[in-house]
mmCIF file of C-alpha atoms in Angstrom:
data_model
loop_
_atom_site.group_PDB
_atom_site.id
_atom_site.type_symbol
_atom_site.label_atom_id
_atom_site.label_comp_id
_atom_site.label_asym_id
_atom_site.label_seq_id
_atom_site.Cartn_x
_atom_site.Cartn_y
_atom_site.Cartn_z
ATOM 1 C CA MET A 709 102.716 89.291 86.959
ATOM 2 C CA SER A 710 102.770 89.235 83.103
ATOM 3 C CA SER A 711 101.354 91.946 81.313
ATOM 4 C CA SER A 712 98.038 89.851 80.325
ATOM 5 C CA SER A 713 97.263 89.081 84.134
ATOM 6 C CA GLN A 714 98.136 92.439 84.784
ATOM 7 C CA SER A 715 95.362 93.476 82.289
ATOM 8 C CA LEU A 716 92.801 90.852 84.034
ATOM 9 C CA VAL A 717 93.311 91.824 86.794
ATOM 10 C CA GLU A 718 92.609 95.915 86.458
ATOM 11 C CA GLN A 719 90.220 94.059 84.351
ATOM 12 C CA SER A 720 88.527 92.653 86.948
ATOM 13 C CA LYS A 721 88.990 95.746 89.886
ATOM 14 C CA ARG A 722 86.972 97.917 87.360
ATOM 15 C CA SER A 723 84.566 95.631 86.617
ATOM 16 C CA ALA A 724 83.606 95.016 90.510
ATOM 17 C CA ALA A 725 83.478 98.956 90.864
ATOM 18 C CA PHE A 726 81.899 99.557 88.673
ATOM 19 C CA ALA A 727 79.285 96.844 89.423
ATOM 20 C CA ALA A 728 78.754 98.744 93.338
ATOM 21 C CA VAL A 729 78.740 101.397 91.878
ATOM 22 C CA ASP A 730 76.078 101.231 89.660
ATOM 23 C CA LYS A 731 73.985 98.845 92.893
ATOM 24 C CA HIS A 732 74.640 101.859 95.539
ATOM 25 C CA VAL A 733 74.921 105.570 93.915
ATOM 26 C CA ASP A 734 71.893 107.054 92.533
ATOM 27 C CA SER A 735 70.352 110.830 92.781
ATOM 28 C CA SER A 736 69.445 109.833 96.256
ATOM 29 C CA VAL A 737 72.566 109.150 97.953
ATOM 30 C CA ARG A 738 73.174 113.049 99.314
ATOM 31 C CA VAL A 739 77.136 112.391 100.972
ATOM 32 C CA LEU A 740 79.244 108.778 99.671
ATOM 33 C CA GLY A 741 82.700 107.870 101.243
ATOM 34 C CA ILE A 742 84.917 107.486 99.622
ATOM 35 C CA GLY A 743 87.734 105.225 100.345
ATOM 36 C CA SER A 744 91.249 104.843 98.593
ATOM 37 C CA GLY A 745 93.560 102.315 97.333
ATOM 38 C CA SER A 746 93.877 101.450 93.229
ATOM 39 C CA THR A 747 90.371 99.445 93.010
ATOM 40 C CA VAL A 748 88.808 103.002 94.400
ATOM 41 C CA VAL A 749 90.018 105.189 91.199
ATOM 42 C CA TYR A 750 87.866 103.036 88.869
ATOM 43 C CA ALA A 751 84.788 104.117 91.200
ATOM 44 C CA THR A 752 85.339 107.933 90.531
ATOM 45 C CA GLU A 753 85.636 106.814 87.015
ATOM 46 C CA ARG A 754 82.235 105.186 87.448
ATOM 47 C CA LEU A 755 80.706 108.050 89.642
ATOM 48 C CA VAL A 756 82.449 110.291 86.802
ATOM 49 C CA GLU A 757 80.193 108.513 83.965
ATOM 50 C CA LEU A 758 76.732 109.475 86.794
ATOM 51 C CA LYS A 759 77.417 113.197 87.137
ATOM 52 C CA ARG A 760 77.881 112.761 83.649
ATOM 53 C CA GLN A 761 74.466 111.384 82.692
ATOM 54 C CA ASN A 762 72.990 113.817 86.033
ATOM 55 C CA LYS A 763 72.295 110.711 87.986
ATOM 56 C CA LEU A 764 74.008 111.740 90.512
ATOM 57 C CA HIS A 765 72.486 113.487 92.811
ATOM 58 C CA PRO A 766 73.064 117.233 92.482
ATOM 59 C CA ARG A 767 74.497 118.402 95.557
ATOM 60 C CA LEU A 768 76.140 115.220 96.432
ATOM 61 C CA LEU A 769 79.054 115.852 99.154
ATOM 62 C CA CYS A 770 81.964 113.264 99.253
ATOM 63 C CA VAL A 771 84.199 112.472 102.296
ATOM 64 C CA PRO A 772 87.787 111.263 101.181
ATOM 65 C CA THR A 773 90.054 108.574 103.708
ATOM 66 C CA SER A 774 93.085 109.996 102.147
ATOM 67 C CA PHE A 775 95.313 112.765 100.806
ATOM 68 C CA GLN A 776 95.149 110.410 97.458
ATOM 69 C CA SER A 777 91.074 109.917 97.446
ATOM 70 C CA LYS A 778 90.290 113.086 98.483
ATOM 71 C CA GLN A 779 92.364 114.670 94.766
ATOM 72 C CA LEU A 780 90.261 111.653 93.208
ATOM 73 C CA ILE A 781 87.675 113.512 94.567
ATOM 74 C CA ILE A 782 89.003 117.617 93.437
ATOM 75 C CA GLU A 783 89.980 115.709 89.977
ATOM 76 C CA ALA A 784 85.870 114.232 88.956
ATOM 77 C CA GLY A 785 84.842 117.563 89.684
ATOM 78 C CA LEU A 786 82.922 116.535 92.930
ATOM 79 C CA THR A 787 82.822 118.267 95.672
ATOM 80 C CA ALA A 788 85.051 116.923 98.967
ATOM 81 C CA VAL A 789 84.119 117.804 102.308
ATOM 82 C CA ASP A 790 85.951 117.087 105.746
ATOM 83 C CA LEU A 791 83.736 114.409 107.758
ATOM 84 C CA ASP A 792 83.210 116.515 110.788
ATOM 85 C CA ASP A 793 81.625 118.966 108.868
ATOM 86 C CA LEU A 794 78.451 116.759 107.987
ATOM 87 C CA PRO A 795 75.343 116.672 110.211
ATOM 88 C CA GLU A 796 73.963 113.606 111.847
ATOM 89 C CA LEU A 797 71.701 111.669 109.294
ATOM 90 C CA ASP A 798 69.248 110.230 111.269
ATOM 91 C CA PRO A 799 69.042 112.339 114.889
ATOM 92 C CA GLY A 800 66.595 110.233 115.915
ATOM 93 C CA THR A 801 68.239 106.703 115.518
ATOM 94 C CA ASP A 802 70.311 104.597 118.067
ATOM 95 C CA SER A 803 73.019 104.564 115.351
ATOM 96 C CA PHE A 804 74.890 107.439 114.849
ATOM 97 C CA ALA A 805 75.513 108.073 110.920
ATOM 98 C CA SER A 806 76.324 110.940 108.639
ATOM 99 C CA VAL A 807 77.322 109.028 105.801
ATOM 100 C CA ASN A 808 75.048 106.983 103.147
ATOM 101 C CA VAL A 809 77.372 104.773 101.564
ATOM 102 C CA THR A 810 81.127 104.290 101.730
ATOM 103 C CA ILE A 811 82.817 102.147 98.745
ATOM 104 C CA ASP A 812 86.137 101.207 99.523
ATOM 105 C CA GLY A 813 88.669 99.095 98.637
ATOM 106 C CA ALA A 814 90.301 96.068 100.659
ATOM 107 C CA ASP A 815 94.012 93.949 100.612
ATOM 108 C CA GLU A 816 91.505 90.511 101.521
ATOM 109 C CA VAL A 817 88.221 89.945 102.733
ATOM 110 C CA ASP A 818 87.370 86.764 104.410
ATOM 111 C CA SER A 819 84.539 84.489 104.456
ATOM 112 C CA ASP A 820 82.419 86.952 107.473
ATOM 113 C CA LEU A 821 83.125 90.134 105.727
ATOM 114 C CA ASN A 822 85.868 90.977 108.017
ATOM 115 C CA ALA A 823 89.057 93.014 106.291
ATOM 116 C CA ILE A 824 92.624 94.027 105.710
ATOM 117 C CA LYS A 825 93.041 97.125 104.452
ATOM 118 C CA SER A 826 95.269 99.572 104.422
ATOM 119 C CA GLY A 827 98.852 98.612 102.191
ATOM 120 C CA GLY A 828 98.594 101.978 100.857
ATOM 121 C CA GLY A 829 98.537 103.090 105.030
ATOM 122 C CA ALA A 830 95.215 105.482 104.882
ATOM 123 C CA HIS A 831 92.996 103.122 107.073
ATOM 124 C CA LEU A 832 92.758 105.329 110.197
ATOM 125 C CA ARG A 833 90.627 108.001 108.418
ATOM 126 C CA GLU A 834 88.857 104.806 106.528
ATOM 127 C CA LYS A 835 87.811 103.474 109.336
ATOM 128 C CA LEU A 836 86.683 106.580 110.324
ATOM 129 C CA VAL A 837 84.144 107.345 107.493
ATOM 130 C CA ALA A 838 83.204 103.539 107.626
ATOM 131 C CA ASN A 839 81.910 103.759 111.064
ATOM 132 C CA ALA A 840 80.028 106.676 110.607
ATOM 133 C CA SER A 841 78.018 105.453 107.042
ATOM 134 C CA ARG A 842 74.863 103.850 107.007
ATOM 135 C CA LYS A 843 76.629 101.337 104.281
ATOM 136 C CA LEU A 844 80.004 100.263 103.742
ATOM 137 C CA VAL A 845 80.735 98.620 100.465
ATOM 138 C CA LEU A 846 83.553 97.031 99.714
ATOM 139 C CA ILE A 847 84.956 96.097 95.822
ATOM 140 C CA ALA A 848 88.254 94.232 94.732
ATOM 141 C CA ASP A 849 89.906 91.690 92.094
ATOM 142 C CA TYR A 850 89.771 88.124 92.725
ATOM 143 C CA ARG A 851 92.920 87.968 94.557
ATOM 144 C CA LYS A 852 91.536 89.238 97.879
ATOM 145 C CA ASP A 853 88.702 86.975 98.056
ATOM 146 C CA SER A 854 89.186 84.401 101.083
ATOM 147 C CA THR A 855 88.569 82.250 103.468
ATOM 148 C CA THR A 856 90.376 83.504 106.464
ATOM 149 C CA LEU A 857 92.531 86.595 107.250
ATOM 150 C CA GLY A 858 95.788 85.998 105.763
ATOM 151 C CA GLU A 859 95.252 83.092 103.534
ATOM 152 C CA LYS A 860 96.596 85.383 100.773
ATOM 153 C CA TRP A 861 97.570 88.321 101.929
ATOM 154 C CA HIS A 862 100.747 88.120 103.701
ATOM 155 C CA LYS A 863 102.614 91.660 104.058
ATOM 156 C CA GLY A 864 100.490 91.426 107.711
ATOM 157 C CA ILE A 865 98.370 93.615 109.253
ATOM 158 C CA PRO A 866 98.914 97.773 108.822
ATOM 159 C CA VAL A 867 99.241 98.760 112.566
ATOM 160 C CA GLU A 868 99.224 102.885 112.637
ATOM 161 C CA VAL A 869 101.800 104.046 115.348
ATOM 162 C CA SER A 870 102.641 107.239 117.179
ATOM 163 C CA PRO A 871 105.989 107.871 116.625
ATOM 164 C CA LEU A 872 106.592 108.300 119.663
ATOM 165 C CA GLY A 873 108.103 104.786 121.259
ATOM 166 C CA TRP A 874 107.338 103.327 118.022
ATOM 167 C CA ARG A 875 109.660 100.359 119.272
ATOM 168 C CA THR A 876 108.383 100.178 122.485
ATOM 169 C CA VAL A 877 104.934 99.586 120.449
ATOM 170 C CA LYS A 878 106.804 96.623 118.024
ATOM 171 C CA ARG A 879 108.714 94.895 121.155
ATOM 172 C CA GLN A 880 104.596 94.319 122.195
ATOM 173 C CA LEU A 881 103.500 93.283 119.826
ATOM 174 C CA GLU A 882 105.821 90.794 119.014
ATOM 175 C CA ARG A 883 105.507 89.355 122.681
ATOM 176 C CA MET A 884 101.665 88.814 121.721
ATOM 177 C CA VAL A 885 99.928 85.194 122.008
ATOM 178 C CA PRO A 886 97.411 83.500 119.632
ATOM 179 C CA GLU A 887 96.069 82.612 123.455
ATOM 180 C CA PRO A 888 94.088 79.342 122.349
ATOM 181 C CA SER A 889 90.894 78.379 123.927
ATOM 182 C CA PRO A 890 89.533 74.870 124.429
ATOM 183 C CA LYS A 891 85.990 76.288 122.350
ATOM 184 C CA THR A 892 87.438 78.273 119.573
ATOM 185 C CA GLY A 893 91.328 77.575 118.986
ATOM 186 C CA PRO A 894 94.298 79.954 118.819
ATOM 187 C CA ALA A 895 93.263 83.631 117.489
ATOM 188 C CA PHE A 896 96.665 83.630 115.036
ATOM 189 C CA GLU A 897 98.194 80.965 114.206
ATOM 190 C CA PHE A 898 101.745 81.640 114.602
ATOM 191 C CA ALA A 899 103.884 81.820 118.050
ATOM 192 C CA HIS A 900 103.992 85.350 118.312
ATOM 193 C CA PRO A 901 104.117 88.104 116.040
ATOM 194 C CA VAL A 902 106.578 90.092 113.437
ATOM 195 C CA ALA A 903 106.561 93.541 113.249
ATOM 196 C CA GLU A 904 108.327 95.737 110.524
ATOM 197 C CA LEU A 905 108.652 99.400 111.008
ATOM 198 C CA ARG A 906 107.362 99.995 107.371
ATOM 199 C CA GLN A 907 109.579 101.795 105.423
ATOM 200 C CA ALA A 908 109.010 104.560 102.479
ATOM 201 C CA VAL A 909 109.989 104.435 98.725
ATOM 202 C CA ARG A 910 112.550 106.978 96.505
ATOM 203 C CA LYS A 911 112.084 109.127 100.082
ATOM 204 C CA ALA A 912 115.052 107.969 103.163
ATOM 205 C CA GLY A 913 113.216 106.890 106.089
ATOM 206 C CA PRO A 914 109.917 106.043 107.172
ATOM 207 C CA VAL A 915 106.452 105.598 106.264
ATOM 208 C CA VAL A 916 104.715 108.643 107.373
ATOM 209 C CA THR A 917 101.033 108.288 107.348
ATOM 210 C CA ASP A 918 98.585 111.439 106.368
ATOM 211 C CA ASN A 919 98.232 111.865 109.961
ATOM 212 C CA GLY A 920 101.771 112.014 110.239
ATOM 213 C CA ASN A 921 102.638 108.293 112.619
ATOM 214 C CA PHE A 922 104.383 105.786 111.490
ATOM 215 C CA ILE A 923 102.923 101.887 110.300
ATOM 216 C CA LEU A 924 103.886 98.866 111.791
ATOM 217 C CA ASP A 925 102.937 95.540 109.085
ATOM 218 C CA VAL A 926 102.980 92.862 111.531
ATOM 219 C CA SER A 927 102.434 89.624 110.667
ATOM 220 C CA VAL A 928 100.894 87.021 112.176
ATOM 221 C CA GLY A 929 100.428 84.447 109.944
ATOM 222 C CA ARG A 930 96.543 83.023 109.395
ATOM 223 C CA ILE A 931 94.049 84.818 111.445
ATOM 224 C CA TYR A 932 91.274 82.648 113.135
ATOM 225 C CA ARG A 933 89.549 84.936 115.256
ATOM 226 C CA ALA A 934 89.999 88.354 113.499
ATOM 227 C CA PRO A 935 87.795 90.448 116.415
ATOM 228 C CA ALA A 936 90.357 89.206 118.707
ATOM 229 C CA VAL A 937 93.448 90.003 117.136
ATOM 230 C CA GLU A 938 91.987 93.227 116.315
ATOM 231 C CA ARG A 939 91.064 94.497 120.162
ATOM 232 C CA ALA A 940 93.948 92.838 120.955
ATOM 233 C CA ILE A 941 96.632 94.992 118.581
ATOM 234 C CA LYS A 942 94.115 98.484 119.566
ATOM 235 C CA MET A 943 94.864 97.838 123.301
ATOM 236 C CA ILE A 944 98.054 98.236 123.413
ATOM 237 C CA PRO A 945 99.102 102.170 124.444
ATOM 238 C CA GLY A 946 101.006 104.210 121.461
ATOM 239 C CA VAL A 947 98.475 102.050 118.972
ATOM 240 C CA ILE A 948 96.721 104.798 116.499
ATOM 241 C CA GLU A 949 94.378 102.359 114.729
ATOM 242 C CA VAL A 950 94.755 98.895 113.749
ATOM 243 C CA GLY A 951 93.875 97.640 109.807
ATOM 244 C CA ILE A 952 91.515 95.448 110.497
ATOM 245 C CA PHE A 953 88.167 96.065 109.939
ATOM 246 C CA CYS A 954 85.111 93.535 111.783
ATOM 247 C CA GLY A 955 81.869 93.724 111.647
ATOM 248 C CA LEU A 956 81.750 96.614 109.546
ATOM 249 C CA ALA A 957 81.264 96.052 105.809
ATOM 250 C CA SER A 958 78.141 95.320 104.433
ATOM 251 C CA GLU A 959 78.975 93.959 100.667
ATOM 252 C CA ALA A 960 81.714 93.045 99.387
ATOM 253 C CA TRP A 961 81.827 92.676 95.095
ATOM 254 C CA PHE A 962 84.943 90.821 93.710
ATOM 255 C CA GLY A 963 85.540 90.950 90.092
ATOM 256 C CA ASN A 964 86.701 87.164 88.651
ATOM 257 C CA GLU A 965 89.289 86.822 85.513
ATOM 258 C CA ASP A 966 86.324 85.520 83.546
ATOM 259 C CA GLY A 967 84.385 88.810 84.009
ATOM 260 C CA SER A 968 82.104 87.819 86.350
ATOM 261 C CA ILE A 969 81.256 89.871 89.106
ATOM 262 C CA VAL A 970 80.774 87.606 92.350
ATOM 263 C CA CYS A 971 78.906 89.862 95.381
ATOM 264 C CA ARG A 972 78.758 88.968 98.927
ATOM 265 C CA VAL A 973 76.598 89.495 102.107
ATOM 266 C CA SER A 974 77.455 89.759 105.791
ATOM 267 C CA PRO A 975 76.303 87.858 107.744
ATOM 268 C CA GLN A 976 74.607 90.376 110.111
ATOM 269 C CA SER A 977 73.220 92.245 106.716
ATOM 270 C CA GLN A 978 71.202 88.293 105.329
ATOM 271 C CA SER A 979 70.142 88.418 109.222
ATOM 272 C CA VAL A 980 68.484 91.443 108.258
ATOM 273 C CA ALA A 981 67.299 91.214 105.226
ATOM 274 C CA ASN A 982 65.837 87.426 105.952
ATOM 275 C CA ASP A 983 63.649 89.255 108.984
ATOM 276 C CA GLN A 984 62.304 92.388 106.970
#
């Protein structure tokens, strides 16, 4: 990628991050989830600016999803807390939430706002925080906006696995089949997945997550039924968490090359808005 193209990508990330933060973070937000990845760096940059302008809650608590995001929170002069230390926001409701809103990056987002996360290997904590949030807002550049998962992201589904028996998990993953049905068609494109143990950079051996586990990157081609694929992988013993996020995101913000910003809203959120 040329330097000019790289600059456009970074500008688009920054635009999406700033726009999402400006819409969803103000002085009423008491607990904020901070995701992981390169785009989240710009979200933190905007939070610093809002803090200087006294536009954040004076006792804002930030929940990190990785070692990286915890360092970003600390360097920004914000307060980091663990998810388990937070009380429930609305004890009287049926759904649990302890985080007002979480802003996180994504590797790819489909037309239903299902997402593939974590090229950075933090999807276990990212999913824990997203699941405990009233709202998950994704931010990314234009390269991550797809109709179908696997259309643009070709590095596979990140699957966090126990180091104990990871080869057995790999074999089971590679024996999965697309399970075509007359009504919905196959769940994914390939006849069988290909799973590779993610190797570390500037360190001999595999990547080790913040939780002490390994990551298998599982290539299946295009994913036609994301919830079914997520469930099938999660059912394999030894799988800790799957980097497919289905039904969690409320919005996705994409920065474009021309400086414009696109916000897409999940079908579930649109339905709720129409009912109100």
